[in-house]
């Protein structure tokens, strides 16, 4: 079972945060994988436009994108796919919690742009999450003409930021 959990904003008070932490701990005990999304990181995505409606829509778009990306990796429709057993093993190696983010770019500098977006993402705490990651799943989608060198550049640069013992 893969679960997606969202933490409350800090302004939602201590009681709600405490209940969320208990719920997250329970999910970690019973799920094969938990994708955890701290709402506080939304502030970094909105460029100062901290409108509540925009924040909720941003969180929903992110969660939909996350679940869709994971589903597409697991359903195996691409050239490379992810087996649920591999996902489960990687998540267990990573203490049962995952972070996910996605980026996109086009053109001759696409690989560099994607890496830059990922490393600057507040959802990955500006790269800090990657530096502590015990495992990585890097999914890359592209058209028929996607150069192998682009895939290599993205994987090398993101993998180079991850923890030295990351799988």
PDB file of N, CA, C and O in Angstrom, residues 6 9 37-51 54-66 100-104 116-127:
ATOM      1  N   UNK A   6      -0.469  14.596   4.057  1.00  0.00           N
ATOM      2  CA  UNK A   6      -0.225  16.037   4.010  1.00  0.00           C
ATOM      3  C   UNK A   6      -0.257  16.556   5.436  1.00  0.00           C
ATOM      4  O   UNK A   6      -1.185  16.264   6.185  1.00  0.00           O
ATOM      5  N   UNK A   9      -0.696  23.186   8.048  1.00  0.00           N
ATOM      6  CA  UNK A   9       0.131  24.391   8.135  1.00  0.00           C
ATOM      7  C   UNK A   9       0.405  24.674   9.604  1.00  0.00           C
ATOM      8  O   UNK A   9      -0.360  24.274  10.483  1.00  0.00           O
ATOM      9  N   UNK A  37       3.992  15.147   2.416  1.00  0.00           N
ATOM     10  CA  UNK A  37       4.036  16.486   1.856  1.00  0.00           C
ATOM     11  C   UNK A  37       3.770  17.520   2.946  1.00  0.00           C
ATOM     12  O   UNK A  37       2.644  17.664   3.406  1.00  0.00           O
ATOM     13  N   UNK A  38       4.821  18.229   3.419  1.00  0.00           N
ATOM     14  CA  UNK A  38       4.608  19.273   4.433  1.00  0.00           C
ATOM     15  C   UNK A  38       4.027  20.535   3.785  1.00  0.00           C
ATOM     16  O   UNK A  38       4.654  21.140   2.926  1.00  0.00           O
ATOM     17  N   UNK A  39       2.840  20.905   4.179  1.00  0.00           N
ATOM     18  CA  UNK A  39       2.182  22.073   3.594  1.00  0.00           C
ATOM     19  C   UNK A  39       2.998  23.360   3.717  1.00  0.00           C
ATOM     20  O   UNK A  39       2.871  24.247   2.876  1.00  0.00           O
ATOM     21  N   UNK A  40       3.825  23.480   4.736  1.00  0.00           N
ATOM     22  CA  UNK A  40       4.620  24.704   4.916  1.00  0.00           C
ATOM     23  C   UNK A  40       5.498  25.000   3.697  1.00  0.00           C
ATOM     24  O   UNK A  40       5.788  26.150   3.420  1.00  0.00           O
ATOM     25  N   UNK A  41       5.895  23.966   2.979  1.00  0.00           N
ATOM     26  CA  UNK A  41       6.754  24.182   1.806  1.00  0.00           C
ATOM     27  C   UNK A  41       6.000  24.825   0.653  1.00  0.00           C
ATOM     28  O   UNK A  41       6.605  25.283  -0.298  1.00  0.00           O
ATOM     29  N   UNK A  42       4.681  24.892   0.745  1.00  0.00           N
ATOM     30  CA  UNK A  42       3.889  25.568  -0.287  1.00  0.00           C
ATOM     31  C   UNK A  42       4.236  27.044  -0.377  1.00  0.00           C
ATOM     32  O   UNK A  42       4.184  27.634  -1.455  1.00  0.00           O
ATOM     33  N   UNK A  43       4.586  27.647   0.757  1.00  0.00           N
ATOM     34  CA  UNK A  43       4.885  29.070   0.747  1.00  0.00           C
ATOM     35  C   UNK A  43       5.995  29.396  -0.247  1.00  0.00           C
ATOM     36  O   UNK A  43       5.957  30.426  -0.907  1.00  0.00           O
ATOM     37  N   UNK A  44       6.952  28.525  -0.377  1.00  0.00           N
ATOM     38  CA  UNK A  44       8.042  28.740  -1.320  1.00  0.00           C
ATOM     39  C   UNK A  44       7.639  28.588  -2.771  1.00  0.00           C
ATOM     40  O   UNK A  44       8.336  29.055  -3.665  1.00  0.00           O
ATOM     41  N   UNK A  45       6.533  27.935  -3.043  1.00  0.00           N
ATOM     42  CA  UNK A  45       6.063  27.748  -4.419  1.00  0.00           C
ATOM     43  C   UNK A  45       5.256  28.920  -4.939  1.00  0.00           C
ATOM     44  O   UNK A  45       5.089  29.064  -6.144  1.00  0.00           O
ATOM     45  N   UNK A  46       4.754  29.752  -4.062  1.00  0.00           N
ATOM     46  CA  UNK A  46       3.766  30.732  -4.477  1.00  0.00           C
ATOM     47  C   UNK A  46       4.298  32.142  -4.685  1.00  0.00           C
ATOM     48  O   UNK A  46       3.527  33.060  -4.894  1.00  0.00           O
ATOM     49  N   UNK A  47       5.584  32.344  -4.644  1.00  0.00           N
ATOM     50  CA  UNK A  47       6.179  33.646  -4.930  1.00  0.00           C
ATOM     51  C   UNK A  47       5.484  34.806  -4.221  1.00  0.00           C
ATOM     52  O   UNK A  47       5.141  35.811  -4.824  1.00  0.00           O
ATOM     53  N   UNK A  48       5.212  34.651  -2.938  1.00  0.00           N
ATOM     54  CA  UNK A  48       4.600  35.718  -2.171  1.00  0.00           C
ATOM     55  C   UNK A  48       3.091  35.812  -2.306  1.00  0.00           C
ATOM     56  O   UNK A  48       2.462  36.619  -1.649  1.00  0.00           O
ATOM     57  N   UNK A  49       2.494  35.014  -3.171  1.00  0.00           N
ATOM     58  CA  UNK A  49       1.031  35.024  -3.364  1.00  0.00           C
ATOM     59  C   UNK A  49       0.406  34.002  -2.418  1.00  0.00           C
ATOM     60  O   UNK A  49      -0.101  32.987  -2.847  1.00  0.00           O
ATOM     61  N   UNK A  50       0.439  34.296  -1.150  1.00  0.00           N
ATOM     62  CA  UNK A  50       0.009  33.333  -0.132  1.00  0.00           C
ATOM     63  C   UNK A  50      -1.491  33.353   0.093  1.00  0.00           C
ATOM     64  O   UNK A  50      -1.964  33.394   1.206  1.00  0.00           O
ATOM     65  N   UNK A  51      -2.237  33.333  -0.980  1.00  0.00           N
ATOM     66  CA  UNK A  51      -3.689  33.282  -0.954  1.00  0.00           C
ATOM     67  C   UNK A  51      -4.126  31.867  -0.584  1.00  0.00           C
ATOM     68  O   UNK A  51      -3.604  30.895  -1.107  1.00  0.00           O
ATOM     69  N   UNK A  54      -5.331  29.704  -3.512  1.00  0.00           N
ATOM     70  CA  UNK A  54      -4.203  29.306  -4.359  1.00  0.00           C
ATOM     71  C   UNK A  54      -3.376  28.225  -3.669  1.00  0.00           C
ATOM     72  O   UNK A  54      -2.927  27.268  -4.311  1.00  0.00           O
ATOM     73  N   UNK A  55      -3.191  28.344  -2.369  1.00  0.00           N
ATOM     74  CA  UNK A  55      -2.427  27.344  -1.620  1.00  0.00           C
ATOM     75  C   UNK A  55      -3.082  25.975  -1.670  1.00  0.00           C
ATOM     76  O   UNK A  55      -2.419  24.967  -1.905  1.00  0.00           O
ATOM     77  N   UNK A  56      -4.386  25.937  -1.480  1.00  0.00           N
ATOM     78  CA  UNK A  56      -5.110  24.662  -1.529  1.00  0.00           C
ATOM     79  C   UNK A  56      -5.046  24.079  -2.937  1.00  0.00           C
ATOM     80  O   UNK A  56      -4.798  22.884  -3.116  1.00  0.00           O
ATOM     81  N   UNK A  57      -5.249  24.917  -3.951  1.00  0.00           N
ATOM     82  CA  UNK A  57      -5.186  24.421  -5.334  1.00  0.00           C
ATOM     83  C   UNK A  57      -3.774  23.945  -5.681  1.00  0.00           C
ATOM     84  O   UNK A  57      -3.612  22.932  -6.352  1.00  0.00           O
ATOM     85  N   UNK A  58      -2.746  24.649  -5.207  1.00  0.00           N
ATOM     86  CA  UNK A  58      -1.362  24.234  -5.455  1.00  0.00           C
ATOM     87  C   UNK A  58      -1.087  22.885  -4.812  1.00  0.00           C
ATOM     88  O   UNK A  58      -0.490  22.001  -5.432  1.00  0.00           O
ATOM     89  N   UNK A  59      -1.524  22.709  -3.579  1.00  0.00           N
ATOM     90  CA  UNK A  59      -1.339  21.427  -2.891  1.00  0.00           C
ATOM     91  C   UNK A  59      -2.061  20.314  -3.632  1.00  0.00           C
ATOM     92  O   UNK A  59      -1.503  19.224  -3.844  1.00  0.00           O
ATOM     93  N   UNK A  60      -3.289  20.565  -4.051  1.00  0.00           N
ATOM     94  CA  UNK A  60      -4.050  19.548  -4.780  1.00  0.00           C
ATOM     95  C   UNK A  60      -3.387  19.187  -6.100  1.00  0.00           C
ATOM     96  O   UNK A  60      -3.300  18.014  -6.460  1.00  0.00           O
ATOM     97  N   UNK A  61      -2.899  20.190  -6.849  1.00  0.00           N
ATOM     98  CA  UNK A  61      -2.212  19.923  -8.116  1.00  0.00           C
ATOM     99  C   UNK A  61      -0.951  19.094  -7.880  1.00  0.00           C
ATOM    100  O   UNK A  61      -0.656  18.177  -8.633  1.00  0.00           O
ATOM    101  N   UNK A  62      -0.226  19.433  -6.839  1.00  0.00           N
ATOM    102  CA  UNK A  62       0.978  18.683  -6.521  1.00  0.00           C
ATOM    103  C   UNK A  62       0.645  17.232  -6.185  1.00  0.00           C
ATOM    104  O   UNK A  62       1.282  16.298  -6.676  1.00  0.00           O
ATOM    105  N   UNK A  63      -0.353  17.033  -5.344  1.00  0.00           N
ATOM    106  CA  UNK A  63      -0.732  15.674  -4.945  1.00  0.00           C
ATOM    107  C   UNK A  63      -1.231  14.861  -6.138  1.00  0.00           C
ATOM    108  O   UNK A  63      -0.868  13.688  -6.288  1.00  0.00           O
ATOM    109  N   UNK A  64      -2.015  15.460  -6.997  1.00  0.00           N
ATOM    110  CA  UNK A  64      -2.486  14.769  -8.200  1.00  0.00           C
ATOM    111  C   UNK A  64      -1.300  14.394  -9.083  1.00  0.00           C
ATOM    112  O   UNK A  64      -1.201  13.269  -9.575  1.00  0.00           O
ATOM    113  N   UNK A  65      -0.381  15.330  -9.274  1.00  0.00           N
ATOM    114  CA  UNK A  65       0.810  15.062 -10.083  1.00  0.00           C
ATOM    115  C   UNK A  65       1.673  13.964  -9.491  1.00  0.00           C
ATOM    116  O   UNK A  65       2.200  13.108 -10.203  1.00  0.00           O
ATOM    117  N   UNK A  66       1.797  13.958  -8.172  1.00  0.00           N
ATOM    118  CA  UNK A  66       2.595  12.959  -7.474  1.00  0.00           C
ATOM    119  C   UNK A  66       2.006  11.564  -7.635  1.00  0.00           C
ATOM    120  O   UNK A  66       2.697  10.611  -8.002  1.00  0.00           O
ATOM    121  N   UNK A 100       8.465  13.597  -3.024  1.00  0.00           N
ATOM    122  CA  UNK A 100       8.387  13.581  -4.481  1.00  0.00           C
ATOM    123  C   UNK A 100       8.218  15.002  -4.985  1.00  0.00           C
ATOM    124  O   UNK A 100       7.602  15.833  -4.347  1.00  0.00           O
ATOM    125  N   UNK A 101       8.763  15.216  -6.152  1.00  0.00           N
ATOM    126  CA  UNK A 101       8.617  16.495  -6.842  1.00  0.00           C
ATOM    127  C   UNK A 101       8.801  16.219  -8.329  1.00  0.00           C
ATOM    128  O   UNK A 101       9.405  15.208  -8.702  1.00  0.00           O
ATOM    129  N   UNK A 102       8.269  17.070  -9.144  1.00  0.00           N
ATOM    130  CA  UNK A 102       8.473  16.903 -10.567  1.00  0.00           C
ATOM    131  C   UNK A 102       8.840  18.246 -11.181  1.00  0.00           C
ATOM    132  O   UNK A 102       8.542  19.302 -10.644  1.00  0.00           O
ATOM    133  N   UNK A 103       9.540  18.169 -12.310  1.00  0.00           N
ATOM    134  CA  UNK A 103       9.968  19.363 -13.036  1.00  0.00           C
ATOM    135  C   UNK A 103       9.904  19.050 -14.521  1.00  0.00           C
ATOM    136  O   UNK A 103       9.924  17.892 -14.914  1.00  0.00           O
ATOM    137  N   UNK A 104       9.839  20.080 -15.328  1.00  0.00           N
ATOM    138  CA  UNK A 104       9.826  19.855 -16.769  1.00  0.00           C
ATOM    139  C   UNK A 104      10.540  20.995 -17.471  1.00  0.00           C
ATOM    140  O   UNK A 104      10.612  22.114 -16.965  1.00  0.00           O
ATOM    141  N   UNK A 116      18.182  22.157 -12.203  1.00  0.00           N
ATOM    142  CA  UNK A 116      18.122  23.432 -11.484  1.00  0.00           C
ATOM    143  C   UNK A 116      16.773  23.586 -10.768  1.00  0.00           C
ATOM    144  O   UNK A 116      16.727  23.990  -9.608  1.00  0.00           O
ATOM    145  N   UNK A 117      15.673  23.255 -11.447  1.00  0.00           N
ATOM    146  CA  UNK A 117      14.342  23.345 -10.836  1.00  0.00           C
ATOM    147  C   UNK A 117      14.233  22.419  -9.629  1.00  0.00           C
ATOM    148  O   UNK A 117      13.694  22.814  -8.589  1.00  0.00           O
ATOM    149  N   UNK A 118      14.730  21.208  -9.769  1.00  0.00           N
ATOM    150  CA  UNK A 118      14.636  20.243  -8.672  1.00  0.00           C
ATOM    151  C   UNK A 118      15.454  20.684  -7.465  1.00  0.00           C
ATOM    152  O   UNK A 118      15.000  20.607  -6.331  1.00  0.00           O
ATOM    153  N   UNK A 119      16.661  21.156  -7.717  1.00  0.00           N
ATOM    154  CA  UNK A 119      17.532  21.567  -6.613  1.00  0.00           C
ATOM    155  C   UNK A 119      17.059  22.855  -5.946  1.00  0.00           C
ATOM    156  O   UNK A 119      17.400  23.113  -4.793  1.00  0.00           O
ATOM    157  N   UNK A 120      16.275  23.655  -6.657  1.00  0.00           N
ATOM    158  CA  UNK A 120      15.751  24.896  -6.091  1.00  0.00           C
ATOM    159  C   UNK A 120      14.362  24.715  -5.477  1.00  0.00           C
ATOM    160  O   UNK A 120      13.848  25.633  -4.847  1.00  0.00           O
ATOM    161  N   UNK A 121      13.783  23.546  -5.630  1.00  0.00           N
ATOM    162  CA  UNK A 121      12.400  23.338  -5.198  1.00  0.00           C
ATOM    163  C   UNK A 121      12.240  23.412  -3.684  1.00  0.00           C
ATOM    164  O   UNK A 121      12.912  22.698  -2.945  1.00  0.00           O
ATOM    165  N   UNK A 122      11.313  24.242  -3.216  1.00  0.00           N
ATOM    166  CA  UNK A 122      11.030  24.267  -1.781  1.00  0.00           C
ATOM    167  C   UNK A 122      10.422  22.945  -1.308  1.00  0.00           C
ATOM    168  O   UNK A 122      10.498  22.618  -0.130  1.00  0.00           O
ATOM    169  N   UNK A 123       9.859  22.172  -2.219  1.00  0.00           N
ATOM    170  CA  UNK A 123       9.298  20.875  -1.848  1.00  0.00           C
ATOM    171  C   UNK A 123      10.391  19.881  -1.461  1.00  0.00           C
ATOM    172  O   UNK A 123      10.136  18.913  -0.753  1.00  0.00           O
ATOM    173  N   UNK A 124      11.606  20.125  -1.943  1.00  0.00           N
ATOM    174  CA  UNK A 124      12.761  19.315  -1.551  1.00  0.00           C
ATOM    175  C   UNK A 124      13.678  20.120  -0.639  1.00  0.00           C
ATOM    176  O   UNK A 124      14.863  19.834  -0.528  1.00  0.00           O
ATOM    177  N   UNK A 125      13.120  21.133   0.001  1.00  0.00           N
ATOM    178  CA  UNK A 125      13.862  22.000   0.909  1.00  0.00           C
ATOM    179  C   UNK A 125      15.153  22.488   0.251  1.00  0.00           C
ATOM    180  O   UNK A 125      16.231  22.442   0.823  1.00  0.00           O
ATOM    181  N   UNK A 126      15.008  22.925  -0.991  1.00  0.00           N
ATOM    182  CA  UNK A 126      16.101  23.487  -1.791  1.00  0.00           C
ATOM    183  C   UNK A 126      17.297  22.540  -1.891  1.00  0.00           C
ATOM    184  O   UNK A 126      18.445  22.948  -1.788  1.00  0.00           O
ATOM    185  N   UNK A 127      17.004  21.269  -2.096  1.00  0.00           N
ATOM    186  CA  UNK A 127      18.042  20.257  -2.279  1.00  0.00           C
ATOM    187  C   UNK A 127      18.441  19.531  -1.012  1.00  0.00           C
ATOM    188  O   UNK A 127      19.066  18.483  -1.068  1.00  0.00           O
TER     189      UNK A 127
END
